Amino acid sequence: MQKSLHINADKCTGCLQCEMACSYEHYGVFNISKSRIKVFEFHLTGKKVPYTCTQCAEAWCLQACPVDAIRVDVITGAKVVSEDTCVGCKVCTISCPFGTINYVQDTGKVQKCDLCGGDPACATACPTQAITYVDSDWTGLDKMREWADKLGNQSGAN
Amino acid sequence: MSWAGKLLRVNLSKGTCQSEPLNMQWAKEYLGSRGLASKYLVEELDPKVDPLSPDNKIIWATGPLTGTMASTGGRYTVVTKGPLTGAIACSNSGGYWGAELKMAGWDMVIFEGKSPKPVYLFIENDTAELIDASDLWGKTVWETEPAIKTKHQDPQIRVSCIGRAGENQVLYAAVVNDLHRAAGRSGVGAVMGSKNLKAIAVRGTKGVGNIRDPKGFMAATAAAKAVLAGNAVTGQGLPTYGTQVLMNVINEVGGLPTRNHQDVQFDGAKDISAEAMATPRASDGKAHLVTNQACFACTIACGRISKIDETHFTVENKPQYFGASGGLEYEAAWALGAANGVNDLEALQFANMLCNEDGFDPISFGATVGAVMELYEMGVLTKEQLGIEAPFGSAKALSYFAEITANGVGFGKELGQGSARLTKKYGHPDLSMSVKGQEFPAYDGRVIQGIGLAYATSNRGACHLRGYTIASEVLGIPVKTEPADTQGKPELVKAFQDATAAFDSAGICIFTSFAWTLADVAPQLQAACGEEFTVENLTTIGERIWNMERDFNNRAGFTHKDDKLPKRLMTEAAKTGPGKGTVSGLDTMLPEYYKIRGWDKEGRPSEETLKRLGL
């Protein structure tokens, strides 16, 4: 079963545990500026929204890379950057419609979410289940269940 | 390690920024944040210095766990000699700024002297420079932060700054970061203003990468987070209701100081409680509370984000206040509400927003308004002097006062001096509900005996965060003690004070202590910093910090005569509630407390005590 990161922004508190877990997993350091998942705070509405790569089926970044540095991990389905191959041309950062692949000055390469090889550190670290790792074909399952409960419980519903 | 290992020393008179290695011996003895910054302050500062003079110093400090995955590891403190009290001041804040400073590679920043013109400090990793802030002077906190981000073309900069209250040296001005998190108490913002220092803007991209035992640290922090999640207070109560969960609880135990401590229960408590915040309003059908919010690394998320009623009189034609904003937290809701007899939730939110926007402490402000309202009812202060009729319960007066305080307009200038100076000026010093010049927070010290002793002996003036015995006396954490009992309270207060100093100095939030003891903190510090940070050592470190602060205050001129509560709490018995008829038993508890502390009868640490603690 292929799995996907599933984000429920309503549950996000803005603690940034996910960002620290991401940077620790990939660089061995707590450094939110190196995180591949980013929490955006919209202070006028109070909304906090974690955002990262959705692992597009037909990935623009992968298509755009002139040196084939982005490959599909066959087990997780993640589009993974090979740092050995990446030349830091940044074309992928332009092609990605969502902005979730970015250049890293320190390494001279790009970085993006790689699903941590199938055990995403951000999902493990999230204290509120705003980020979960679920069956790719059923990312809507929880929401469906919620609505089913809500509507199915209405007495006299017809 | 997990300390960055260096500090930044900024001489504002000369305009210089210099890097210094952190004194690692002191780091081991005083941990970080509150303890370590206080150590630097007491070593470098003449205790008799005028707090608002260029000779005072002010320090922003993180702890060893700041900027890590330890839950709540995002705290920083601002340490200086406080202008409200004249005692050592240490105010603690959350949000994201502290972690950003640590990730830029600095444990602390020490400011000396006074800049000849307004400046702000900009730190980008290893580089630091003072930049002209003439264009920012006069701006609010809410204007300053975006202005700096725009100027540097970097939305990820974090800003710790003062608003107009700090500039105008309101004696309880706060330092505010991330728009509505504040190092709120004791007037640290006024010291910043006195130095012509508007803001510290930080961008840190280096991170914290020197954890001693990373795998052990991840395991220890995960285990500690599980403790928080499983605890009724930190896992359910605080995330759901915030600190405001206390409003009805404290009212029921008859410990909610009301109308300048004339009463201990407020009939309007329910109108300004957590439950009220979550109930849809009659006017627009929306609840006041929008969501909760965590500070950096916090897995509790007690913060409240609310929206004011757009039809409320306070914000008529003021759309700038319509957005979601911080508050209400319990202490602010109490000080702006019960302390003044005001039960208008929206007026409280408005006043609270102004406290954040202009940078001043809602506790001291609200309590000062309470004293003013009492003086008004007595006929000592008049409508002509105040600019408004100000009986207890007047939401209009509260809102008006909040608008004139930061700028020192009219009577606002006097409000900005705090209740001790104000009541003295008008001939009724006994009506200031304060210790050492700092106003009480939201628990009545005559009904809840332990907290009364904690207030009287707090090193920064009346404060609940220096020894939160409410945990034991009301909530039963770690063990239930009776609020009315004086016996055993000196020991309880000492234990809370020492442990709190250790929590604060680690760089974590004291709210974790609803669920954690030092036995939960020690494994995290041991994995991060070194094996020597055992529970026993942390307890000693806490006690060492407490005595160091006390010794500074003694040398600043404080004596046992300053460890006192206002006459009202000593002689006017509680009129209602479970504690009806009681007054503070401070006279019984204080000598015992000194004895347990190893202090002489004048409240000075004995030679033996100082020696035992390595002071």
Tab-separated table of N, CA and C in Angstrom, chain A residues 13-17 20-21 24 28-34 38 41 43-46 48 125 127, chain B residues 67-69 96 103 156 205-209 214 218 225 290-294 296-298 323-324:
chain	number	residue	atom	x	y	z
A	13	THR	N	-1.282	23.550	15.655
A	13	THR	CA	-1.156	24.588	16.682
A	13	THR	C	0.002	25.549	16.405
A	14	GLY	N	0.818	25.231	15.398
A	14	GLY	CA	1.953	26.099	15.084
A	14	GLY	C	3.176	25.859	15.946
A	15	CYS	N	3.339	24.650	16.480
A	15	CYS	CA	4.453	24.395	17.409
A	15	CYS	C	5.774	24.148	16.691
A	16	LEU	N	5.700	23.828	15.407
A	16	LEU	CA	6.899	23.596	14.582
A	16	LEU	C	7.692	22.354	14.962
A	17	GLN	N	7.105	21.453	15.725
A	17	GLN	CA	7.795	20.187	15.999
A	17	GLN	C	8.088	19.467	14.678
A	20	MET	N	11.247	20.882	13.041
A	20	MET	CA	12.482	20.449	13.702
A	20	MET	C	12.759	18.981	13.430
A	21	ALA	N	11.702	18.163	13.438
A	21	ALA	CA	11.882	16.732	13.175
A	21	ALA	C	12.434	16.519	11.770
A	24	TYR	N	16.078	17.551	11.648
A	24	TYR	CA	16.896	16.592	12.407
A	24	TYR	C	17.076	15.299	11.604
A	28	GLY	N	20.523	16.155	10.896
A	28	GLY	CA	21.015	15.906	12.249
A	28	GLY	C	21.100	17.161	13.097
A	29	VAL	N	20.256	18.140	12.779
A	29	VAL	CA	20.299	19.409	13.496
A	29	VAL	C	18.862	19.945	13.621
A	30	PHE	N	18.587	20.646	14.734
A	30	PHE	CA	17.274	21.291	14.861
A	30	PHE	C	17.374	22.650	14.186
A	31	ASN	N	16.842	22.720	12.984
A	31	ASN	CA	17.015	23.941	12.210
A	31	ASN	C	15.831	24.115	11.279
A	32	ILE	N	14.864	24.924	11.722
A	32	ILE	CA	13.633	25.042	10.947
A	32	ILE	C	13.873	25.653	9.564
A	33	SER	N	14.973	26.352	9.389
A	33	SER	CA	15.224	26.924	8.068
A	33	SER	C	15.650	25.841	7.070
A	34	LYS	N	15.907	24.658	7.567
A	34	LYS	CA	16.269	23.549	6.672
A	34	LYS	C	15.128	22.547	6.528
A	38	LYS	N	6.734	23.213	5.992
A	38	LYS	CA	6.736	24.568	6.529
A	38	LYS	C	5.343	24.845	7.085
A	41	GLU	N	1.675	30.693	9.257
A	41	GLU	CA	0.741	31.267	10.212
A	41	GLU	C	0.080	32.483	9.584
A	43	HIS	N	-1.866	35.332	10.773
A	43	HIS	CA	-2.251	35.816	12.094
A	43	HIS	C	-3.580	36.555	12.138
A	44	LEU	N	-4.022	37.072	11.001
A	44	LEU	CA	-5.298	37.802	11.040
A	44	LEU	C	-6.503	36.863	11.171
A	45	THR	N	-6.298	35.599	10.778
A	45	THR	CA	-7.392	34.639	10.912
A	45	THR	C	-7.113	33.615	12.006
A	46	GLY	N	-5.867	33.561	12.461
A	46	GLY	CA	-5.502	32.574	13.475
A	46	GLY	C	-5.175	31.210	12.895
A	48	LYS	N	-3.149	28.198	11.142
A	48	LYS	CA	-1.803	27.680	10.981
A	48	LYS	C	-1.884	26.537	9.990
A	125	ALA	N	6.312	13.374	14.787
A	125	ALA	CA	6.531	14.437	15.768
A	125	ALA	C	5.286	15.256	16.053
A	127	PRO	N	2.178	16.638	17.491
A	127	PRO	CA	1.488	16.250	18.716
A	127	PRO	C	-0.033	16.226	18.588
B	67	GLY	N	15.262	26.140	21.373
B	67	GLY	CA	15.617	25.826	19.988
B	67	GLY	C	15.791	24.342	19.723
B	68	THR	N	15.270	23.518	20.638
B	68	THR	CA	15.351	22.065	20.430
B	68	THR	C	13.940	21.477	20.399
B	69	MET	N	13.880	20.155	20.217
B	69	MET	CA	12.582	19.490	20.194
B	69	MET	C	12.031	19.188	21.575
B	96	TYR	N	8.309	32.620	19.067
B	96	TYR	CA	9.340	31.984	18.246
B	96	TYR	C	10.698	32.674	18.318
B	103	MET	N	19.112	29.637	17.168
B	103	MET	CA	19.453	29.054	15.867
B	103	MET	C	20.407	29.945	15.074
B	156	GLN	N	10.808	36.001	7.275
B	156	GLN	CA	11.085	34.991	8.308
B	156	GLN	C	11.892	35.536	9.489
B	205	THR	N	19.784	30.719	10.781
B	205	THR	CA	19.632	29.552	9.901
B	205	THR	C	20.685	28.484	10.202
B	206	LYS	N	21.359	28.645	11.337
B	206	LYS	CA	22.391	27.656	11.667
B	206	LYS	C	21.829	26.464	12.439
B	207	GLY	N	20.816	26.714	13.223
B	207	GLY	CA	20.193	25.631	13.969
B	207	GLY	C	20.953	25.257	15.228
B	208	VAL	N	20.374	24.292	15.925
B	208	VAL	CA	21.013	23.777	17.135
B	208	VAL	C	21.441	22.346	16.837
B	209	GLY	N	22.729	22.147	16.723
B	209	GLY	CA	23.212	20.842	16.256
B	209	GLY	C	24.231	20.202	17.166
B	214	PRO	N	22.285	12.814	20.741
B	214	PRO	CA	21.056	13.064	19.970
B	214	PRO	C	20.006	11.966	20.096
B	218	MET	N	16.318	12.484	21.715
B	218	MET	CA	15.043	12.256	21.036
B	218	MET	C	14.157	11.338	21.871
B	225	LYS	N	7.193	14.314	26.346
B	225	LYS	CA	5.996	14.804	25.636
B	225	LYS	C	4.800	13.904	25.922
B	290	VAL	N	-11.209	31.950	18.709
B	290	VAL	CA	-11.083	31.423	17.348
B	290	VAL	C	-10.359	30.087	17.368
B	291	THR	N	-9.223	30.052	18.044
B	291	THR	CA	-8.425	28.830	18.065
B	291	THR	C	-7.400	28.900	19.185
B	292	ASN	N	-6.697	27.798	19.369
B	292	ASN	CA	-5.577	27.842	20.306
B	292	ASN	C	-4.276	27.923	19.514
B	293	GLN	N	-3.202	28.256	20.185
B	293	GLN	CA	-1.929	28.382	19.489
B	293	GLN	C	-0.779	28.001	20.401
B	294	ALA	N	0.174	27.312	19.807
B	294	ALA	CA	1.365	26.918	20.561
B	294	ALA	C	2.462	27.947	20.363
B	296	PHE	N	6.792	28.086	20.143
B	296	PHE	CA	7.772	27.228	19.513
B	296	PHE	C	7.972	25.939	20.329
B	297	ALA	N	7.857	24.824	19.647
B	297	ALA	CA	8.136	23.497	20.211
B	297	ALA	C	7.166	23.042	21.282
B	298	CYS	N	6.130	23.818	21.532
B	298	CYS	CA	5.226	23.486	22.629
B	298	CYS	C	4.166	22.479	22.202
B	323	GLY	N	-8.994	41.731	13.315
B	323	GLY	CA	-8.314	40.463	13.053
B	323	GLY	C	-8.193	39.611	14.297
B	324	ALA	N	-7.844	38.338	14.081
B	324	ALA	CA	-7.608	37.449	15.220
B	324	ALA	C	-6.384	37.942	15.971
